[in-house]
Amino acid sequence: MKDKQQETTMAAFGSVFMPQMALTRFEQGAWSTPQIVAADSISLHPGAHVLHYASTCFEGLKAFKHSDGSINLFRMEKNVARLIQSSKLLSLPQPDAATLSQMIIDIVSQYAGDVPEPPGSMYIRPTHIGTEAAIGKAAAPTASSMLYVLLSPVGDYFAGGSKPLRLLLEQNGARCAAHMGMVKSGGNYASALQPILKARASVQADQVLFCPGGDVQETGAANFMLIDGNEIITKALDSSFLHGVTRDSVLTLARDMGMTVSERELSVSELLERAAKPGAEAALSGTAAVLTPVGTLIADGMEHKVGSGEAGPATLKLRQALNDIQWGRAEDKHGWLTRI
């Protein structure tokens, strides 16, 4: 077991998979009884709807091993609800929340012994794809689909240290179509790849912060937060960006700590003005990294240091508070954990 976990820690995040997964199919108007199958066993017709018209959505959540040996899922119901919402917005067959939740519980339970010790975890990837072989359906939904749950044991995301990120502010383009932002779909990530690759090559940025028309939204794979003193500022929820579960968790903990949470519009000019303050902090939130500090913003060819340019105390405190709940080291006051 120890050797396995060492290998997991060394592997790139999300590149190691458990040999089996949970799977159900929607065909002829009904979902099949979920089964545990080999993780490399699916087959698709070359004309499958997902391959031509991107009828796909997914989720990412984690299972954590506590000191008493129990396995705990973090905010599963939120991820299940968001996958159902994404499926609906993509006109995919609507999954049943109870069935999907049980699929997650069943497959994680089967591999409970493979859940890494903290700071590792078991990353869970429910995925929903359109399977109907119908290339004439560019303007019509798929009549059949496949829903499966993959598992990937992951090590310490910060094993190499928590180096503050460099973000390029992109004001001329959006991450994805405005009405698709709240859908967790592969196409949204694909559309952000070229801007990210160009930013890495041109200014050595780690990520792109999309700010269409000066409106600060999100990066290619995470929500953005600005911390100015006791205030944490992030864009108010709308359809243009992903409604992150980690984002919601961090904001809840910030309120618990007495911080002022401002969910509102944030312009690039206000962001740069506030970021210049000595105690300012910025961070990205997401399932993989929880809360990652941002040290530099790059705009119009100029670099702007965020506060000290290093990870700030509020960012580290919030990340630790969330980790402590996930790892069972602090009270789960909000009922976020599902023990299996």
Short mmCIF file of C-alpha atoms in Angstrom, two decimals:
data_model
loop_
_atom_site.label_atom_id
_atom_site.label_comp_id
_atom_site.label_asym_id
_atom_site.label_seq_id
_atom_site.Cartn_x
_atom_site.Cartn_y
_atom_site.Cartn_z
CA MET A 1 0.00 0.00 0.00
CA LYS A 2 2.76 2.43 0.92
CA ASP A 3 4.55 1.82 -2.41
CA LYS A 4 1.27 2.42 -4.26
CA GLN A 5 0.72 5.70 -2.47
CA GLN A 6 4.29 6.82 -3.17
CA GLU A 7 3.73 6.10 -6.87
CA THR A 8 0.49 8.11 -6.72
CA THR A 9 2.26 11.05 -5.13
CA MET A 10 4.87 11.03 -7.89
CA ALA A 11 2.35 10.71 -10.75
CA ALA A 12 0.82 13.69 -12.52
CA PHE A 13 -2.52 14.66 -10.97
CA GLY A 14 -5.34 12.56 -12.41
CA SER A 15 -3.12 10.21 -14.45
CA VAL A 16 -3.58 7.07 -12.31
CA PHE A 17 -6.95 5.27 -12.36
CA MET A 18 -8.63 2.48 -10.47
CA PRO A 19 -9.21 -0.58 -12.73
CA GLN A 20 -13.01 -0.47 -12.43
CA MET A 21 -15.74 2.15 -12.59
CA ALA A 22 -19.51 2.44 -12.10
CA LEU A 23 -21.59 2.76 -15.28
CA THR A 24 -25.20 3.12 -16.39
CA ARG A 25 -26.70 3.71 -19.85
CA PHE A 26 -29.78 5.62 -20.99
CA GLU A 27 -31.44 3.79 -23.88
CA GLN A 28 -35.05 3.68 -25.16
CA GLY A 29 -36.19 6.17 -22.57
CA ALA A 30 -34.83 4.49 -19.44
CA TRP A 31 -31.64 4.13 -17.40
CA SER A 32 -30.10 0.69 -16.99
CA THR A 33 -29.24 -0.80 -13.59
CA PRO A 34 -25.78 0.55 -12.69
CA GLN A 35 -22.91 -1.92 -12.96
CA ILE A 36 -19.26 -2.07 -11.93
CA VAL A 37 -17.23 -2.60 -15.11
CA ALA A 38 -13.62 -2.41 -16.26
CA ALA A 39 -12.52 1.22 -16.50
CA ASP A 40 -11.15 0.72 -20.02
CA SER A 41 -14.15 -1.19 -21.36
CA ILE A 42 -16.42 1.36 -23.04
CA SER A 43 -16.97 1.35 -26.80
CA LEU A 44 -18.49 4.10 -28.91
CA HIS A 45 -19.73 4.21 -32.48
CA PRO A 46 -17.60 6.64 -34.53
CA GLY A 47 -20.80 8.57 -35.16
CA ALA A 48 -21.60 9.00 -31.43
CA HIS A 49 -23.18 12.35 -30.67
CA VAL A 50 -20.48 13.25 -28.12
CA LEU A 51 -17.70 12.90 -30.70
CA HIS A 52 -19.31 15.30 -33.16
CA TYR A 53 -21.48 17.69 -31.15
CA ALA A 54 -19.75 17.73 -27.74
CA SER A 55 -22.69 16.42 -25.72
CA THR A 56 -20.59 15.86 -22.59
CA CYS A 57 -20.32 17.09 -19.03
CA PHE A 58 -18.47 15.93 -15.95
CA GLU A 59 -17.79 16.61 -12.29
CA GLY A 60 -14.83 16.48 -9.93
CA LEU A 61 -15.07 15.72 -6.22
CA LYS A 62 -12.95 13.94 -3.63
CA ALA A 63 -13.10 11.22 -0.99
CA PHE A 64 -10.90 11.62 2.10
CA LYS A 65 -9.57 9.10 4.58
CA HIS A 66 -9.89 10.18 8.23
CA SER A 67 -7.69 9.10 11.14
CA ASP A 68 -10.38 6.64 12.29
CA GLY A 69 -10.11 4.84 8.95
CA SER A 70 -13.48 6.08 7.64
CA ILE A 71 -13.89 7.34 4.08
CA ASN A 72 -15.72 10.63 3.61
CA LEU A 73 -17.07 12.25 0.44
CA PHE A 74 -16.91 16.05 0.34
CA ARG A 75 -20.12 17.84 -0.75
CA MET A 76 -21.24 15.04 -3.04
CA GLU A 77 -24.80 16.35 -3.26
CA LYS A 78 -23.57 19.67 -4.75
CA ASN A 79 -21.59 17.93 -7.48
CA VAL A 80 -24.46 15.57 -8.25
CA ALA A 81 -26.86 18.52 -8.54
CA ARG A 82 -24.46 20.39 -10.82
CA LEU A 83 -24.01 17.40 -13.14
CA ILE A 84 -27.79 17.09 -13.43
CA GLN A 85 -27.97 20.82 -14.18
CA SER A 86 -25.19 20.54 -16.80
CA SER A 87 -26.95 17.55 -18.39
CA LYS A 88 -30.17 19.53 -18.62
CA LEU A 89 -28.47 22.59 -20.16
CA LEU A 90 -26.77 20.32 -22.73
CA SER A 91 -30.07 18.52 -23.47
CA LEU A 92 -28.62 15.20 -22.31
CA PRO A 93 -30.94 12.66 -20.62
CA GLN A 94 -31.39 13.74 -17.00
CA PRO A 95 -29.69 11.44 -14.48
CA ASP A 96 -31.38 10.50 -11.21
CA ALA A 97 -29.67 12.12 -8.20
CA ALA A 98 -30.14 9.14 -5.89
CA THR A 99 -28.83 6.69 -8.48
CA LEU A 100 -25.74 8.76 -9.27
CA SER A 101 -25.03 9.28 -5.56
CA GLN A 102 -25.24 5.53 -4.97
CA MET A 103 -22.93 4.87 -7.94
CA ILE A 104 -20.34 7.17 -6.38
CA ILE A 105 -20.71 5.56 -2.96
CA ASP A 106 -20.53 2.02 -4.38
CA ILE A 107 -17.38 2.50 -6.47
CA VAL A 108 -15.56 4.46 -3.75
CA SER A 109 -16.53 1.81 -1.19
CA GLN A 110 -15.06 -0.87 -3.44
CA TYR A 111 -11.72 0.97 -3.46
CA ALA A 112 -11.82 2.29 0.11
CA GLY A 113 -8.48 0.62 0.80
CA ASP A 114 -6.88 2.61 -2.03
CA VAL A 115 -7.89 6.05 -0.76
CA PRO A 116 -4.56 7.75 0.10
CA GLU A 117 -3.83 9.13 3.55
CA PRO A 118 -3.92 12.94 3.93
CA PRO A 119 -2.79 15.07 2.22
CA GLY A 120 -3.75 12.69 -0.58
CA SER A 121 -7.31 11.79 -1.57
CA MET A 122 -9.39 9.86 -4.06
CA TYR A 123 -10.44 12.09 -6.95
CA ILE A 124 -13.86 11.15 -8.35
CA ARG A 125 -14.88 11.96 -11.93
CA PRO A 126 -18.56 11.36 -12.83
CA THR A 127 -18.90 11.77 -16.61
CA HIS A 128 -21.98 11.93 -18.85
CA ILE A 129 -21.72 11.57 -22.64
CA GLY A 130 -24.15 11.35 -25.55
CA THR A 131 -23.81 8.00 -27.34
CA GLU A 132 -26.42 7.97 -30.11
CA ALA A 133 -24.88 7.29 -33.53
CA ALA A 134 -26.53 10.15 -35.39
CA ILE A 135 -24.34 12.65 -37.24
CA GLY A 136 -27.48 14.24 -38.65
CA LYS A 137 -28.37 15.53 -35.18
CA ALA A 138 -26.31 18.72 -35.12
CA ALA A 139 -29.43 20.59 -34.01
CA ALA A 140 -31.05 17.83 -31.97
CA PRO A 141 -30.18 16.08 -28.68
CA THR A 142 -28.86 12.57 -28.33
CA ALA A 143 -31.47 9.89 -27.59
CA SER A 144 -29.00 7.72 -25.68
CA SER A 145 -26.18 8.37 -23.26
CA MET A 146 -23.68 6.84 -20.88
CA LEU A 147 -22.97 7.91 -17.31
CA TYR A 148 -19.90 6.56 -15.52
CA VAL A 149 -17.82 7.29 -12.42
CA LEU A 150 -14.02 7.08 -12.65
CA LEU A 151 -11.66 7.07 -9.67
CA SER A 152 -8.14 8.48 -9.54
CA PRO A 153 -6.05 8.38 -6.35
CA VAL A 154 -4.08 11.62 -6.07
CA GLY A 155 -1.21 12.74 -3.88
CA ASP A 156 -0.31 16.08 -2.33
CA TYR A 157 -1.08 18.82 -4.84
CA PHE A 158 1.40 21.09 -3.02
CA ALA A 159 4.19 18.52 -2.68
CA GLY A 160 6.49 20.85 -4.62
CA GLY A 161 5.48 23.87 -2.57
CA SER A 162 2.73 26.43 -2.99
CA LYS A 163 4.32 28.80 -5.50
CA PRO A 164 2.19 31.90 -6.24
CA LEU A 165 0.78 31.86 -9.76
CA ARG A 166 1.23 34.33 -12.60
CA LEU A 167 -2.02 35.25 -14.36
CA LEU A 168 -2.39 37.00 -17.72
CA LEU A 169 -5.52 39.18 -17.83
CA GLU A 170 -7.35 38.59 -21.11
CA GLN A 171 -9.82 41.39 -21.80
CA ASN A 172 -10.61 40.69 -25.46
CA GLY A 173 -11.85 37.15 -25.20
CA ALA A 174 -13.99 34.95 -22.96
CA ARG A 175 -13.30 31.44 -21.69
CA CYS A 176 -16.43 30.17 -23.44
CA ALA A 177 -19.83 31.28 -24.71
CA ALA A 178 -21.54 33.35 -22.01
CA HIS A 179 -24.58 31.07 -21.70
CA MET A 180 -22.34 27.99 -21.34
CA GLY A 181 -20.09 29.16 -18.50
CA MET A 182 -22.03 27.46 -15.73
CA VAL A 183 -21.93 24.10 -17.55
CA LYS A 184 -18.97 21.89 -16.64
CA SER A 185 -18.35 20.69 -20.18
CA GLY A 186 -15.20 19.61 -21.98
CA GLY A 187 -15.70 22.13 -24.78
CA ASN A 188 -15.26 25.01 -22.34
CA TYR A 189 -11.84 23.73 -21.33
CA ALA A 190 -10.81 23.10 -24.93
CA SER A 191 -11.74 26.66 -25.94
CA ALA A 192 -9.43 28.06 -23.23
CA LEU A 193 -6.39 26.00 -24.22
CA GLN A 194 -4.98 28.20 -26.98
CA PRO A 195 -5.08 31.42 -24.91
CA ILE A 196 -3.42 29.56 -22.01
CA LEU A 197 -0.68 28.08 -24.20
CA LYS A 198 0.01 31.47 -25.79
CA ALA A 199 0.17 33.12 -22.36
CA ARG A 200 2.68 30.55 -21.16
CA ALA A 201 4.87 31.03 -24.20
CA SER A 202 4.70 34.83 -24.34
CA VAL A 203 4.81 35.97 -20.71
CA GLN A 204 5.42 32.74 -18.76
CA ALA A 205 1.95 32.93 -17.21
CA ASP A 206 0.57 29.90 -15.38
CA GLN A 207 -3.00 30.66 -16.34
CA VAL A 208 -5.25 33.18 -18.10
CA LEU A 209 -7.77 35.20 -16.11
CA PHE A 210 -10.58 35.89 -18.56
CA CYS A 211 -11.95 39.43 -18.21
CA PRO A 212 -14.11 40.08 -21.31
CA GLY A 213 -14.82 43.80 -21.61
CA GLY A 214 -12.95 44.39 -18.34
CA ASP A 215 -15.25 42.09 -16.31
CA VAL A 216 -13.11 39.83 -14.09
CA GLN A 217 -14.52 36.30 -14.38
CA GLU A 218 -12.46 33.09 -14.00
CA THR A 219 -9.38 31.31 -15.30
CA GLY A 220 -9.38 28.34 -17.65
CA ALA A 221 -9.98 25.89 -14.81
CA ALA A 222 -10.67 27.75 -11.55
CA ASN A 223 -12.64 30.53 -9.89
CA PHE A 224 -10.85 33.76 -8.94
CA MET A 225 -10.95 35.61 -5.61
CA LEU A 226 -9.43 38.90 -4.46
CA ILE A 227 -8.78 39.47 -0.75
CA ASP A 228 -8.44 43.07 0.42
CA GLY A 229 -8.06 43.25 4.19
CA ASN A 230 -11.11 41.60 5.74
CA GLU A 231 -13.04 41.57 2.45
CA ILE A 232 -13.08 38.77 -0.09
CA ILE A 233 -14.36 39.80 -3.52
CA THR A 234 -15.48 37.48 -6.32
CA LYS A 235 -17.83 37.70 -9.26
CA ALA A 236 -21.52 37.23 -8.48
CA LEU A 237 -23.04 34.03 -9.84
CA ASP A 238 -24.42 34.19 -13.36
CA SER A 239 -24.42 31.91 -16.42
CA SER A 240 -21.03 33.12 -17.73
CA PHE A 241 -18.77 31.18 -15.36
CA LEU A 242 -18.65 27.98 -13.35
CA HIS A 243 -20.41 27.91 -9.96
CA GLY A 244 -17.57 26.24 -8.11
CA VAL A 245 -18.25 23.99 -5.13
CA THR A 246 -14.87 24.90 -3.64
CA ARG A 247 -15.67 28.58 -4.27
CA ASP A 248 -18.90 28.22 -2.31
CA SER A 249 -17.11 26.34 0.49
CA VAL A 250 -14.35 28.95 0.82
CA LEU A 251 -16.84 31.82 0.89
CA THR A 252 -18.87 30.03 3.57
CA LEU A 253 -15.76 29.58 5.72
CA ALA A 254 -14.79 33.22 5.14
CA ARG A 255 -18.16 34.31 6.50
CA ASP A 256 -17.68 31.97 9.47
CA MET A 257 -14.39 33.77 10.18
CA GLY A 258 -16.11 37.15 10.18
CA MET A 259 -14.84 38.23 6.78
CA THR A 260 -16.98 40.38 4.50
CA VAL A 261 -17.88 38.42 1.36
CA SER A 262 -18.68 40.59 -1.65
CA GLU A 263 -20.13 38.69 -4.60
CA ARG A 264 -20.33 41.41 -7.23
CA GLU A 265 -18.92 42.73 -10.48
CA LEU A 266 -15.19 43.41 -10.34
CA SER A 267 -13.49 45.43 -13.07
CA VAL A 268 -9.88 45.03 -14.17
CA SER A 269 -9.11 48.60 -13.09
CA GLU A 270 -10.46 48.00 -9.57
CA LEU A 271 -8.64 44.66 -9.38
CA LEU A 272 -5.28 46.23 -10.25
CA GLU A 273 -5.85 49.15 -7.89
CA ARG A 274 -6.69 46.90 -4.95
CA ALA A 275 -3.98 44.35 -5.81
CA ALA A 276 -1.34 47.08 -5.44
CA LYS A 277 -2.08 47.44 -1.72
CA PRO A 278 0.67 45.95 0.52
CA GLY A 279 -1.65 43.42 2.22
CA ALA A 280 -3.69 42.41 -0.83
CA GLU A 281 -4.06 38.74 -1.77
CA ALA A 282 -5.55 36.84 -4.69
CA ALA A 283 -6.27 33.16 -5.14
CA LEU A 284 -7.79 30.53 -7.41
CA SER A 285 -10.24 28.01 -5.99
CA GLY A 286 -10.91 24.52 -7.31
CA THR A 287 -11.27 20.86 -6.33
CA ALA A 288 -7.65 19.95 -7.13
CA ALA A 289 -5.77 22.80 -5.49
CA VAL A 290 -8.43 24.00 -3.01
CA LEU A 291 -7.05 27.56 -2.81
CA THR A 292 -3.89 28.49 -4.72
CA PRO A 293 -2.22 31.90 -4.19
CA VAL A 294 -1.78 34.35 -7.07
CA GLY A 295 1.35 36.51 -6.89
CA THR A 296 1.42 38.38 -10.21
CA LEU A 297 -1.14 39.83 -12.60
CA ILE A 298 -0.04 40.67 -16.14
CA ALA A 299 -2.04 43.31 -17.99
CA ASP A 300 -1.23 45.35 -21.12
CA GLY A 301 2.36 44.16 -21.11
CA MET A 302 2.98 45.17 -17.50
CA GLU A 303 3.42 42.99 -14.42
CA HIS A 304 1.49 43.91 -11.28
CA LYS A 305 2.50 42.28 -8.01
CA VAL A 306 -0.42 41.23 -5.79
CA GLY A 307 0.40 42.52 -2.32
CA SER A 308 3.77 41.04 -1.33
CA GLY A 309 3.73 38.70 -4.32
CA GLU A 310 3.69 35.71 -1.96
CA ALA A 311 0.99 33.50 -0.44
CA GLY A 312 -0.91 35.66 2.06
CA PRO A 313 -2.15 34.73 5.54
CA ALA A 314 -5.87 34.85 4.67
CA THR A 315 -5.41 32.51 1.69
CA LEU A 316 -3.42 30.03 3.75
CA LYS A 317 -5.86 30.23 6.67
CA LEU A 318 -8.89 29.58 4.45
CA ARG A 319 -7.19 26.70 2.66
CA GLN A 320 -6.16 25.11 5.95
CA ALA A 321 -9.67 25.52 7.37
CA LEU A 322 -11.18 23.72 4.39
CA ASN A 323 -8.54 20.97 4.44
CA ASP A 324 -9.10 20.42 8.17
CA ILE A 325 -12.80 19.73 7.55
CA GLN A 326 -12.05 17.46 4.60
CA TRP A 327 -9.45 15.49 6.57
CA GLY A 328 -11.65 15.23 9.68
CA ARG A 329 -9.44 17.45 11.82
CA ALA A 330 -12.13 20.10 12.38
CA GLU A 331 -15.86 19.94 13.05
CA ASP A 332 -18.06 19.61 9.96
CA LYS A 333 -20.51 22.32 11.03
CA HIS A 334 -22.17 22.58 7.63
CA GLY A 335 -22.80 18.86 7.03
CA TRP A 336 -20.51 18.74 4.01
CA LEU A 337 -19.16 15.22 4.53
CA THR A 338 -20.89 11.95 3.57
CA ARG A 339 -19.37 9.06 5.52
CA ILE A 340 -19.37 5.74 3.68
#
